[in-house]
Amino acid sequence: MAGSLRDILDDHWKVLESDHPTNSNRLRTSDLPVEGRDGRLLAAVDADGLRHILIPISRKQRVRRQLDGANLRVAERALETSTTYTRYADVSCLNQELNDLFSDVCSDVLLAVASSPDKALGATHLVLDRWRSLFSTSSSVLGESRLTGLFAELWVLRRLLTKSSSAVSMWAGPAGYCHDFAFGADAFEVKATTATDGRRVRIHGLDQLDAPHNGRLFVAWMRLQSRPDGHSLVDLVSEVLNLSDDQAALVDKLQQSGYRLADSDWYRDIRFEVVEDAWYAVDAEFPRLTITQLSDSGLPVLVADVAYTIELPDPATSGLDASAVEALHERVMKDIAP
């Protein structure tokens, strides 16, 4: 039902946006198919083209006013006609880049009010409290190393999403798993660099290059070059969101990675060209130090927090060719529902 309510909201806003008011103090509104104790909820658009949802409240109720960063605002608003005067909780999105996310929030509001029409304001506050952190701008943004790593992982994720819209469930790195993508018996580890020469890769932990039990591990490595005409990180995020059938899970994983949609303006100028894109099967010849190797040698593993650097071999002689990479992606995604 939430999905259909989201579509209804989007349809209302699109119609309202086609002719929004010219007076900055006015809203153009339309009735939504959900009614609380004090009246019907409204979709609205203001003179700046910003989207609102209005929840009617009683004369005795007061709205908990809040402004989250520069993105989400909750305020009290009264609408008056020649015959009516109605007070509303006015929830608005101040950043049009977040309209898709705002649609999800408002569809949850509609669903909550429909379930508790006598407690429309309380239901709205509960929904907003659940979503609020995604609209708040963070006090820190990602540095270069984490940005390049995230870009590379999203580059791989986008390719997997073209095979299955459910590929987000395979992205395991944000949750702290030892490999970036996990497919049961197989796994991918993704590495990236902006260095102009060499193929040095920093490995974190003795398990990062250990294959899953009875499975295989593959390493994707990219050389990225920062260029003003490169591929935008913000656009890449939008692409994977549009390809995914579980946007909420993807937003959560982006947040776990340190990327918040509310901070998109900070990343607007982050653009990379993928200069090299190499894939390797981690086999007996691949440079690595792992728990399995140490255990097989009879050495007790009494160390922790191990980090080391390897030099990747020439992909022309040791990497997978394009057809092998394509076949690999088809194989790991074949059992994932589209």
mmCIF file of C-alpha atoms in Angstrom:
data_model
loop_
_atom_site.group_PDB
_atom_site.id
_atom_site.type_symbol
_atom_site.label_atom_id
_atom_site.label_comp_id
_atom_site.label_asym_id
_atom_site.label_seq_id
_atom_site.Cartn_x
_atom_site.Cartn_y
_atom_site.Cartn_z
ATOM 1 C CA MET A 1 0.000 0.000 0.000
ATOM 2 C CA ALA A 2 2.874 2.388 0.775
ATOM 3 C CA GLY A 3 4.042 2.067 -2.815
ATOM 4 C CA SER A 4 0.640 3.062 -4.218
ATOM 5 C CA LEU A 5 0.420 6.010 -1.799
ATOM 6 C CA ARG A 6 3.845 7.159 -2.961
ATOM 7 C CA ASP A 7 2.652 7.094 -6.580
ATOM 8 C CA ILE A 8 -0.459 9.067 -5.623
ATOM 9 C CA LEU A 9 1.667 11.687 -3.862
ATOM 10 C CA ASP A 10 4.030 12.020 -6.802
ATOM 11 C CA ASP A 11 1.088 12.430 -9.191
ATOM 12 C CA HIS A 12 -0.417 15.182 -7.015
ATOM 13 C CA TRP A 13 2.878 17.061 -6.717
ATOM 14 C CA LYS A 14 3.575 16.866 -10.445
ATOM 15 C CA VAL A 15 0.190 18.414 -11.232
ATOM 16 C CA LEU A 16 0.696 21.132 -8.611
ATOM 17 C CA GLU A 17 4.219 21.886 -9.875
ATOM 18 C CA SER A 18 2.880 22.589 -13.348
ATOM 19 C CA ASP A 19 1.339 25.827 -12.071
ATOM 20 C CA HIS A 20 2.699 26.692 -8.629
ATOM 21 C CA PRO A 21 1.669 29.990 -6.942
ATOM 22 C CA THR A 22 3.513 33.249 -7.603
ATOM 23 C CA ASN A 23 2.887 34.718 -4.149
ATOM 24 C CA SER A 24 5.590 33.543 -1.720
ATOM 25 C CA ASN A 25 3.094 33.262 1.147
ATOM 26 C CA ARG A 26 0.697 30.965 -0.667
ATOM 27 C CA LEU A 27 0.471 27.262 -1.395
ATOM 28 C CA ARG A 28 -1.261 25.397 -4.161
ATOM 29 C CA THR A 29 -2.932 22.335 -2.639
ATOM 30 C CA SER A 30 -4.883 19.224 -3.536
ATOM 31 C CA ASP A 31 -6.783 16.707 -1.405
ATOM 32 C CA LEU A 32 -5.103 13.382 -0.680
ATOM 33 C CA PRO A 33 -7.096 10.146 -0.192
ATOM 34 C CA VAL A 34 -6.328 9.956 3.543
ATOM 35 C CA GLU A 35 -8.358 11.642 6.263
ATOM 36 C CA GLY A 36 -7.555 12.226 9.923
ATOM 37 C CA ARG A 37 -9.923 13.189 12.726
ATOM 38 C CA ASP A 38 -9.574 16.900 11.867
ATOM 39 C CA GLY A 39 -9.805 16.670 8.109
ATOM 40 C CA ARG A 40 -8.228 15.481 4.908
ATOM 41 C CA LEU A 41 -4.457 15.592 4.351
ATOM 42 C CA LEU A 42 -3.203 17.822 1.539
ATOM 43 C CA ALA A 43 -0.345 17.731 -0.923
ATOM 44 C CA ALA A 44 1.041 21.199 -1.616
ATOM 45 C CA VAL A 45 3.642 23.132 -3.593
ATOM 46 C CA ASP A 46 4.887 26.627 -2.757
ATOM 47 C CA ALA A 47 6.077 29.505 -4.949
ATOM 48 C CA ASP A 48 9.626 28.093 -4.993
ATOM 49 C CA GLY A 49 8.401 24.746 -6.269
ATOM 50 C CA LEU A 50 9.122 23.017 -2.945
ATOM 51 C CA ARG A 51 6.932 20.105 -1.911
ATOM 52 C CA HIS A 52 4.796 20.011 1.246
ATOM 53 C CA ILE A 53 2.388 17.672 2.963
ATOM 54 C CA LEU A 54 -0.209 19.190 5.303
ATOM 55 C CA ILE A 55 -1.696 17.245 8.216
ATOM 56 C CA PRO A 56 -4.789 18.900 9.789
ATOM 57 C CA ILE A 57 -4.636 19.455 13.548
ATOM 58 C CA SER A 58 -7.122 20.591 16.184
ATOM 59 C CA ARG A 59 -7.242 24.021 17.803
ATOM 60 C CA LYS A 60 -5.667 22.619 20.975
ATOM 61 C CA GLN A 61 -2.713 20.907 19.304
ATOM 62 C CA ARG A 62 0.708 22.443 18.801
ATOM 63 C CA VAL A 63 3.264 21.381 16.204
ATOM 64 C CA ARG A 64 6.754 20.452 17.330
ATOM 65 C CA ARG A 65 8.655 22.915 15.145
ATOM 66 C CA GLN A 66 11.928 21.613 13.785
ATOM 67 C CA LEU A 67 14.425 22.400 11.067
ATOM 68 C CA ASP A 68 16.807 19.553 10.254
ATOM 69 C CA GLY A 69 19.882 20.999 8.608
ATOM 70 C CA ALA A 70 18.834 22.726 5.422
ATOM 71 C CA ASN A 71 16.583 19.946 4.197
ATOM 72 C CA LEU A 72 13.464 19.180 6.220
ATOM 73 C CA ARG A 73 11.172 21.640 7.964
ATOM 74 C CA VAL A 74 8.177 21.062 10.222
ATOM 75 C CA ALA A 75 6.038 24.083 11.075
ATOM 76 C CA GLU A 76 2.490 25.159 11.823
ATOM 77 C CA ARG A 77 0.402 26.702 9.044
ATOM 78 C CA ALA A 78 -3.179 27.930 8.808
ATOM 79 C CA LEU A 79 -5.213 27.885 5.590
ATOM 80 C CA GLU A 80 -8.288 30.067 5.382
ATOM 81 C CA THR A 81 -11.075 30.350 2.834
ATOM 82 C CA SER A 82 -14.266 32.402 2.906
ATOM 83 C CA THR A 83 -15.954 29.640 4.904
ATOM 84 C CA THR A 84 -13.215 27.617 6.630
ATOM 85 C CA TYR A 85 -10.167 28.047 8.820
ATOM 86 C CA THR A 86 -7.944 24.983 9.300
ATOM 87 C CA ARG A 87 -4.638 24.563 11.100
ATOM 88 C CA TYR A 88 -2.043 22.141 9.780
ATOM 89 C CA ALA A 89 1.289 20.564 10.571
ATOM 90 C CA ASP A 90 3.254 21.596 7.480
ATOM 91 C CA VAL A 91 6.087 19.207 6.569
ATOM 92 C CA SER A 92 8.252 20.422 3.683
ATOM 93 C CA CYS A 93 11.399 19.378 1.854
ATOM 94 C CA LEU A 94 13.787 22.305 1.348
ATOM 95 C CA ASN A 95 16.197 20.425 -0.918
ATOM 96 C CA GLN A 96 14.710 19.306 -4.228
ATOM 97 C CA GLU A 97 17.555 16.797 -4.641
ATOM 98 C CA LEU A 98 15.841 14.849 -1.841
ATOM 99 C CA ASN A 99 12.353 14.790 -3.385
ATOM 100 C CA ASP A 100 12.470 11.012 -3.914
ATOM 101 C CA LEU A 101 13.356 10.458 -0.274
ATOM 102 C CA PHE A 102 10.666 12.946 0.791
ATOM 103 C CA SER A 103 8.110 10.938 -1.201
ATOM 104 C CA ASP A 104 9.011 7.867 0.858
ATOM 105 C CA VAL A 105 8.647 9.845 4.091
ATOM 106 C CA CYS A 106 5.268 11.276 3.131
ATOM 107 C CA SER A 107 3.885 7.936 1.961
ATOM 108 C CA ASP A 108 4.790 6.597 5.414
ATOM 109 C CA VAL A 109 2.965 9.585 6.955
ATOM 110 C CA LEU A 110 -0.153 8.803 4.916
ATOM 111 C CA LEU A 111 -0.015 5.150 5.921
ATOM 112 C CA ALA A 112 0.472 6.023 9.602
ATOM 113 C CA VAL A 113 -2.403 8.529 9.643
ATOM 114 C CA ALA A 114 -4.685 6.108 7.797
ATOM 115 C CA SER A 115 -3.940 3.547 10.533
ATOM 116 C CA SER A 116 -4.435 6.047 13.394
ATOM 117 C CA PRO A 117 -6.755 8.813 12.131
ATOM 118 C CA ASP A 118 -7.532 9.967 15.686
ATOM 119 C CA LYS A 119 -3.829 10.521 16.363
ATOM 120 C CA ALA A 120 -2.703 12.065 13.074
ATOM 121 C CA LEU A 121 -0.173 14.493 14.562
ATOM 122 C CA GLY A 122 1.381 11.891 16.858
ATOM 123 C CA ALA A 123 1.612 9.397 13.996
ATOM 124 C CA THR A 124 3.309 12.057 11.861
ATOM 125 C CA HIS A 125 5.871 12.820 14.560
ATOM 126 C CA LEU A 126 6.698 9.122 14.931
ATOM 127 C CA VAL A 127 7.329 8.781 11.195
ATOM 128 C CA LEU A 128 9.461 11.925 11.077
ATOM 129 C CA ASP A 129 11.538 10.764 14.033
ATOM 130 C CA ARG A 130 12.297 7.543 12.154
ATOM 131 C CA TRP A 131 13.395 9.342 9.005
ATOM 132 C CA ARG A 132 14.893 12.533 10.414
ATOM 133 C CA SER A 133 18.547 11.415 10.519
ATOM 134 C CA LEU A 134 18.589 10.905 6.745
ATOM 135 C CA PHE A 135 17.700 14.573 6.191
ATOM 136 C CA SER A 136 20.198 15.996 8.671
ATOM 137 C CA THR A 137 23.459 17.214 7.203
ATOM 138 C CA SER A 138 26.448 15.559 8.849
ATOM 139 C CA SER A 139 29.216 17.370 10.673
ATOM 140 C CA SER A 140 31.849 15.643 8.561
ATOM 141 C CA VAL A 141 32.055 14.436 4.993
ATOM 142 C CA LEU A 142 34.074 11.653 3.423
ATOM 143 C CA GLY A 143 37.771 12.186 2.765
ATOM 144 C CA GLU A 144 39.557 11.268 -0.471
ATOM 145 C CA SER A 145 40.407 7.674 0.448
ATOM 146 C CA ARG A 146 36.865 6.763 1.480
ATOM 147 C CA LEU A 147 35.399 8.655 -1.480
ATOM 148 C CA THR A 148 37.441 6.699 -4.007
ATOM 149 C CA GLY A 149 36.576 3.439 -2.269
ATOM 150 C CA LEU A 150 32.855 4.243 -2.241
ATOM 151 C CA PHE A 151 32.906 5.343 -5.876
ATOM 152 C CA ALA A 152 34.533 2.052 -6.907
ATOM 153 C CA GLU A 153 32.057 -0.046 -4.901
ATOM 154 C CA LEU A 154 29.109 1.827 -6.413
ATOM 155 C CA TRP A 155 30.649 1.371 -9.869
ATOM 156 C CA VAL A 156 30.602 -2.398 -9.302
ATOM 157 C CA LEU A 157 27.146 -2.276 -7.711
ATOM 158 C CA ARG A 158 25.699 -0.437 -10.695
ATOM 159 C CA ARG A 159 26.947 -3.179 -13.003
ATOM 160 C CA LEU A 160 25.430 -5.877 -10.785
ATOM 161 C CA LEU A 161 22.127 -3.994 -10.608
ATOM 162 C CA THR A 162 21.835 -4.249 -14.382
ATOM 163 C CA LYS A 163 21.767 -8.027 -13.836
ATOM 164 C CA SER A 164 19.317 -7.919 -10.929
ATOM 165 C CA SER A 165 17.517 -5.041 -9.256
ATOM 166 C CA SER A 166 17.995 -6.925 -5.952
ATOM 167 C CA ALA A 167 21.799 -6.786 -6.063
ATOM 168 C CA VAL A 168 21.907 -4.316 -3.150
ATOM 169 C CA SER A 169 21.456 -7.269 -0.791
ATOM 170 C CA MET A 170 24.866 -8.542 -1.936
ATOM 171 C CA TRP A 171 26.680 -5.321 -0.947
ATOM 172 C CA ALA A 172 28.111 -6.406 2.407
ATOM 173 C CA GLY A 173 31.034 -4.038 2.998
ATOM 174 C CA PRO A 174 29.069 -1.186 4.630
ATOM 175 C CA ALA A 175 27.950 -3.534 7.421
ATOM 176 C CA GLY A 176 31.576 -4.352 8.273
ATOM 177 C CA TYR A 177 31.830 -7.713 6.498
ATOM 178 C CA CYS A 178 35.358 -8.717 5.491
ATOM 179 C CA HIS A 179 34.474 -8.585 1.769
ATOM 180 C CA ASP A 180 32.640 -5.824 -0.096
ATOM 181 C CA PHE A 181 30.224 -8.141 -1.926
ATOM 182 C CA ALA A 182 29.117 -11.575 -0.736
ATOM 183 C CA PHE A 183 27.298 -14.143 -2.886
ATOM 184 C CA GLY A 184 27.298 -17.189 -0.634
ATOM 185 C CA ALA A 185 30.221 -19.258 -1.923
ATOM 186 C CA ASP A 186 31.822 -16.345 -3.789
ATOM 187 C CA ALA A 187 32.866 -12.826 -2.831
ATOM 188 C CA PHE A 188 34.251 -9.632 -4.359
ATOM 189 C CA GLU A 189 36.733 -7.271 -2.753
ATOM 190 C CA VAL A 190 36.886 -3.820 -4.380
ATOM 191 C CA LYS A 191 39.957 -1.582 -4.298
ATOM 192 C CA ALA A 192 40.655 1.806 -5.876
ATOM 193 C CA THR A 193 43.490 4.298 -6.145
ATOM 194 C CA THR A 194 44.094 7.765 -7.542
ATOM 195 C CA ALA A 195 47.850 7.153 -7.821
ATOM 196 C CA THR A 196 49.134 7.627 -11.356
ATOM 197 C CA ASP A 197 51.543 4.680 -11.310
ATOM 198 C CA GLY A 198 51.905 1.264 -9.705
ATOM 199 C CA ARG A 199 49.140 -1.030 -8.496
ATOM 200 C CA ARG A 200 49.753 -0.958 -4.769
ATOM 201 C CA VAL A 201 46.789 -1.962 -2.631
ATOM 202 C CA ARG A 202 46.396 -1.677 1.128
ATOM 203 C CA ILE A 203 44.916 -4.796 2.743
ATOM 204 C CA HIS A 204 43.153 -4.505 6.087
ATOM 205 C CA GLY A 205 43.132 -7.686 8.144
ATOM 206 C CA LEU A 206 44.185 -11.288 7.614
ATOM 207 C CA ASP A 207 40.696 -12.259 6.419
ATOM 208 C CA GLN A 208 40.245 -9.686 3.643
ATOM 209 C CA LEU A 209 41.939 -11.853 1.010
ATOM 210 C CA ASP A 210 40.721 -15.171 2.424
ATOM 211 C CA ALA A 211 38.118 -16.760 0.164
ATOM 212 C CA PRO A 212 34.764 -17.832 1.638
ATOM 213 C CA HIS A 213 34.626 -21.449 2.810
ATOM 214 C CA ASN A 214 34.554 -23.724 -0.251
ATOM 215 C CA GLY A 215 34.200 -20.633 -2.428
ATOM 216 C CA ARG A 216 36.218 -18.175 -4.461
ATOM 217 C CA LEU A 217 37.308 -14.582 -3.973
ATOM 218 C CA PHE A 218 37.781 -12.011 -6.727
ATOM 219 C CA VAL A 219 39.425 -8.596 -6.486
ATOM 220 C CA ALA A 220 38.204 -5.633 -8.539
ATOM 221 C CA TRP A 221 40.785 -2.858 -8.796
ATOM 222 C CA MET A 222 40.304 0.578 -10.358
ATOM 223 C CA ARG A 223 42.567 3.479 -11.081
ATOM 224 C CA LEU A 224 40.539 6.674 -10.812
ATOM 225 C CA GLN A 225 41.470 10.091 -12.100
ATOM 226 C CA SER A 226 39.776 13.208 -10.766
ATOM 227 C CA ARG A 227 38.467 15.149 -13.767
ATOM 228 C CA PRO A 228 35.871 17.935 -14.114
ATOM 229 C CA ASP A 229 34.286 16.017 -17.006
ATOM 230 C CA GLY A 230 34.387 12.665 -15.187
ATOM 231 C CA HIS A 231 31.482 10.659 -13.801
ATOM 232 C CA SER A 232 29.781 12.433 -10.906
ATOM 233 C CA LEU A 233 29.575 10.596 -7.576
ATOM 234 C CA VAL A 234 26.172 12.198 -6.942
ATOM 235 C CA ASP A 235 24.928 10.989 -10.331
ATOM 236 C CA LEU A 236 26.295 7.503 -9.639
ATOM 237 C CA VAL A 237 24.355 7.401 -6.368
ATOM 238 C CA SER A 238 21.196 8.458 -8.239
ATOM 239 C CA GLU A 239 21.758 5.764 -10.862
ATOM 240 C CA VAL A 240 22.050 2.925 -8.360
ATOM 241 C CA LEU A 241 19.023 4.223 -6.442
ATOM 242 C CA ASN A 242 16.974 4.210 -9.636
ATOM 243 C CA LEU A 243 18.137 0.690 -10.559
ATOM 244 C CA SER A 244 17.475 -0.801 -7.118
ATOM 245 C CA ASP A 245 14.214 -2.391 -6.000
ATOM 246 C CA ASP A 246 15.043 -1.643 -2.347
ATOM 247 C CA GLN A 247 15.935 2.028 -2.068
ATOM 248 C CA ALA A 248 15.523 2.078 1.706
ATOM 249 C CA ALA A 249 18.157 -0.651 2.160
ATOM 250 C CA LEU A 250 20.488 1.130 -0.249
ATOM 251 C CA VAL A 251 20.105 4.466 1.546
ATOM 252 C CA ASP A 252 20.886 2.691 4.812
ATOM 253 C CA LYS A 253 24.048 1.143 3.351
ATOM 254 C CA LEU A 254 25.153 4.468 1.921
ATOM 255 C CA GLN A 255 24.736 5.978 5.365
ATOM 256 C CA GLN A 256 26.760 3.138 6.911
ATOM 257 C CA SER A 257 29.481 3.966 4.369
ATOM 258 C CA GLY A 258 29.503 7.575 5.566
ATOM 259 C CA TYR A 259 27.562 9.005 2.603
ATOM 260 C CA ARG A 260 24.350 10.861 3.427
ATOM 261 C CA LEU A 261 21.963 11.996 0.721
ATOM 262 C CA ALA A 262 21.511 15.238 2.634
ATOM 263 C CA ASP A 263 25.190 16.025 2.017
ATOM 264 C CA SER A 264 24.928 15.716 -1.763
ATOM 265 C CA ASP A 265 25.844 19.373 -2.308
ATOM 266 C CA TRP A 266 29.220 18.695 -0.670
ATOM 267 C CA TYR A 267 29.938 16.021 -3.277
ATOM 268 C CA ARG A 268 28.570 17.849 -6.305
ATOM 269 C CA ASP A 269 32.035 18.454 -7.788
ATOM 270 C CA ILE A 270 33.435 14.973 -7.050
ATOM 271 C CA ARG A 271 33.986 13.415 -10.467
ATOM 272 C CA PHE A 272 36.198 10.536 -11.519
ATOM 273 C CA GLU A 273 37.210 8.914 -14.749
ATOM 274 C CA VAL A 274 37.832 5.174 -14.489
ATOM 275 C CA VAL A 275 41.245 4.937 -16.157
ATOM 276 C CA GLU A 276 41.809 1.238 -15.387
ATOM 277 C CA ASP A 277 39.290 -1.405 -14.353
ATOM 278 C CA ALA A 278 40.928 -4.764 -13.628
ATOM 279 C CA TRP A 279 39.602 -7.986 -12.126
ATOM 280 C CA TYR A 280 41.610 -10.810 -10.549
ATOM 281 C CA ALA A 281 40.823 -14.285 -9.274
ATOM 282 C CA VAL A 282 42.517 -14.719 -5.905
ATOM 283 C CA ASP A 283 44.371 -18.003 -6.422
ATOM 284 C CA ALA A 284 47.582 -19.602 -5.190
ATOM 285 C CA GLU A 285 49.671 -17.127 -7.201
ATOM 286 C CA PHE A 286 47.920 -14.023 -5.922
ATOM 287 C CA PRO A 287 49.998 -11.953 -3.445
ATOM 288 C CA ARG A 288 48.430 -12.123 0.018
ATOM 289 C CA LEU A 289 48.798 -12.974 3.687
ATOM 290 C CA THR A 290 45.812 -14.719 5.278
ATOM 291 C CA ILE A 291 44.675 -16.608 8.354
ATOM 292 C CA THR A 292 44.280 -19.754 6.248
ATOM 293 C CA GLN A 293 47.885 -19.568 5.026
ATOM 294 C CA LEU A 294 49.218 -19.118 8.549
ATOM 295 C CA SER A 295 47.053 -21.903 9.960
ATOM 296 C CA ASP A 296 47.997 -24.288 7.143
ATOM 297 C CA SER A 297 51.658 -23.580 7.932
ATOM 298 C CA GLY A 298 51.113 -24.591 11.538
ATOM 299 C CA LEU A 299 51.650 -21.075 12.853
ATOM 300 C CA PRO A 300 49.396 -19.878 15.665
ATOM 301 C CA VAL A 301 47.520 -16.708 14.718
ATOM 302 C CA LEU A 302 48.250 -14.517 17.736
ATOM 303 C CA VAL A 303 48.118 -11.102 16.068
ATOM 304 C CA ALA A 304 45.259 -8.705 15.342
ATOM 305 C CA ASP A 305 44.646 -5.475 13.415
ATOM 306 C CA VAL A 306 47.059 -6.529 10.682
ATOM 307 C CA ALA A 307 47.404 -4.246 7.649
ATOM 308 C CA TYR A 308 49.823 -4.669 4.765
ATOM 309 C CA THR A 309 50.426 -3.569 1.183
ATOM 310 C CA ILE A 310 50.584 -5.713 -1.939
ATOM 311 C CA GLU A 311 51.540 -4.924 -5.524
ATOM 312 C CA LEU A 312 48.985 -6.298 -7.945
ATOM 313 C CA PRO A 313 50.333 -8.110 -11.006
ATOM 314 C CA ASP A 314 49.837 -6.863 -14.556
ATOM 315 C CA PRO A 315 46.161 -7.485 -15.408
ATOM 316 C CA ALA A 316 47.101 -8.140 -19.032
ATOM 317 C CA THR A 317 48.794 -11.377 -17.961
ATOM 318 C CA SER A 318 47.202 -12.182 -14.591
ATOM 319 C CA GLY A 319 43.771 -10.567 -14.706
ATOM 320 C CA LEU A 320 40.415 -11.681 -16.072
ATOM 321 C CA ASP A 321 39.512 -10.575 -19.573
ATOM 322 C CA ALA A 322 36.274 -8.715 -20.300
ATOM 323 C CA SER A 323 34.334 -11.844 -21.285
ATOM 324 C CA ALA A 324 35.426 -13.666 -18.124
ATOM 325 C CA VAL A 325 34.330 -10.714 -15.970
ATOM 326 C CA GLU A 326 30.944 -10.639 -17.691
ATOM 327 C CA ALA A 327 30.539 -14.401 -17.214
ATOM 328 C CA LEU A 328 31.487 -14.035 -13.538
ATOM 329 C CA HIS A 329 28.846 -11.378 -12.972
ATOM 330 C CA GLU A 330 26.219 -13.460 -14.738
ATOM 331 C CA ARG A 331 27.104 -16.495 -12.631
ATOM 332 C CA VAL A 332 27.029 -14.846 -9.209
ATOM 333 C CA MET A 333 23.755 -13.059 -9.970
ATOM 334 C CA LYS A 334 21.896 -15.920 -11.654
ATOM 335 C CA ASP A 335 20.122 -17.047 -8.485
ATOM 336 C CA ILE A 336 19.166 -13.536 -7.385
ATOM 337 C CA ALA A 337 15.559 -12.603 -8.067
ATOM 338 C CA PRO A 338 15.309 -9.786 -10.666
#
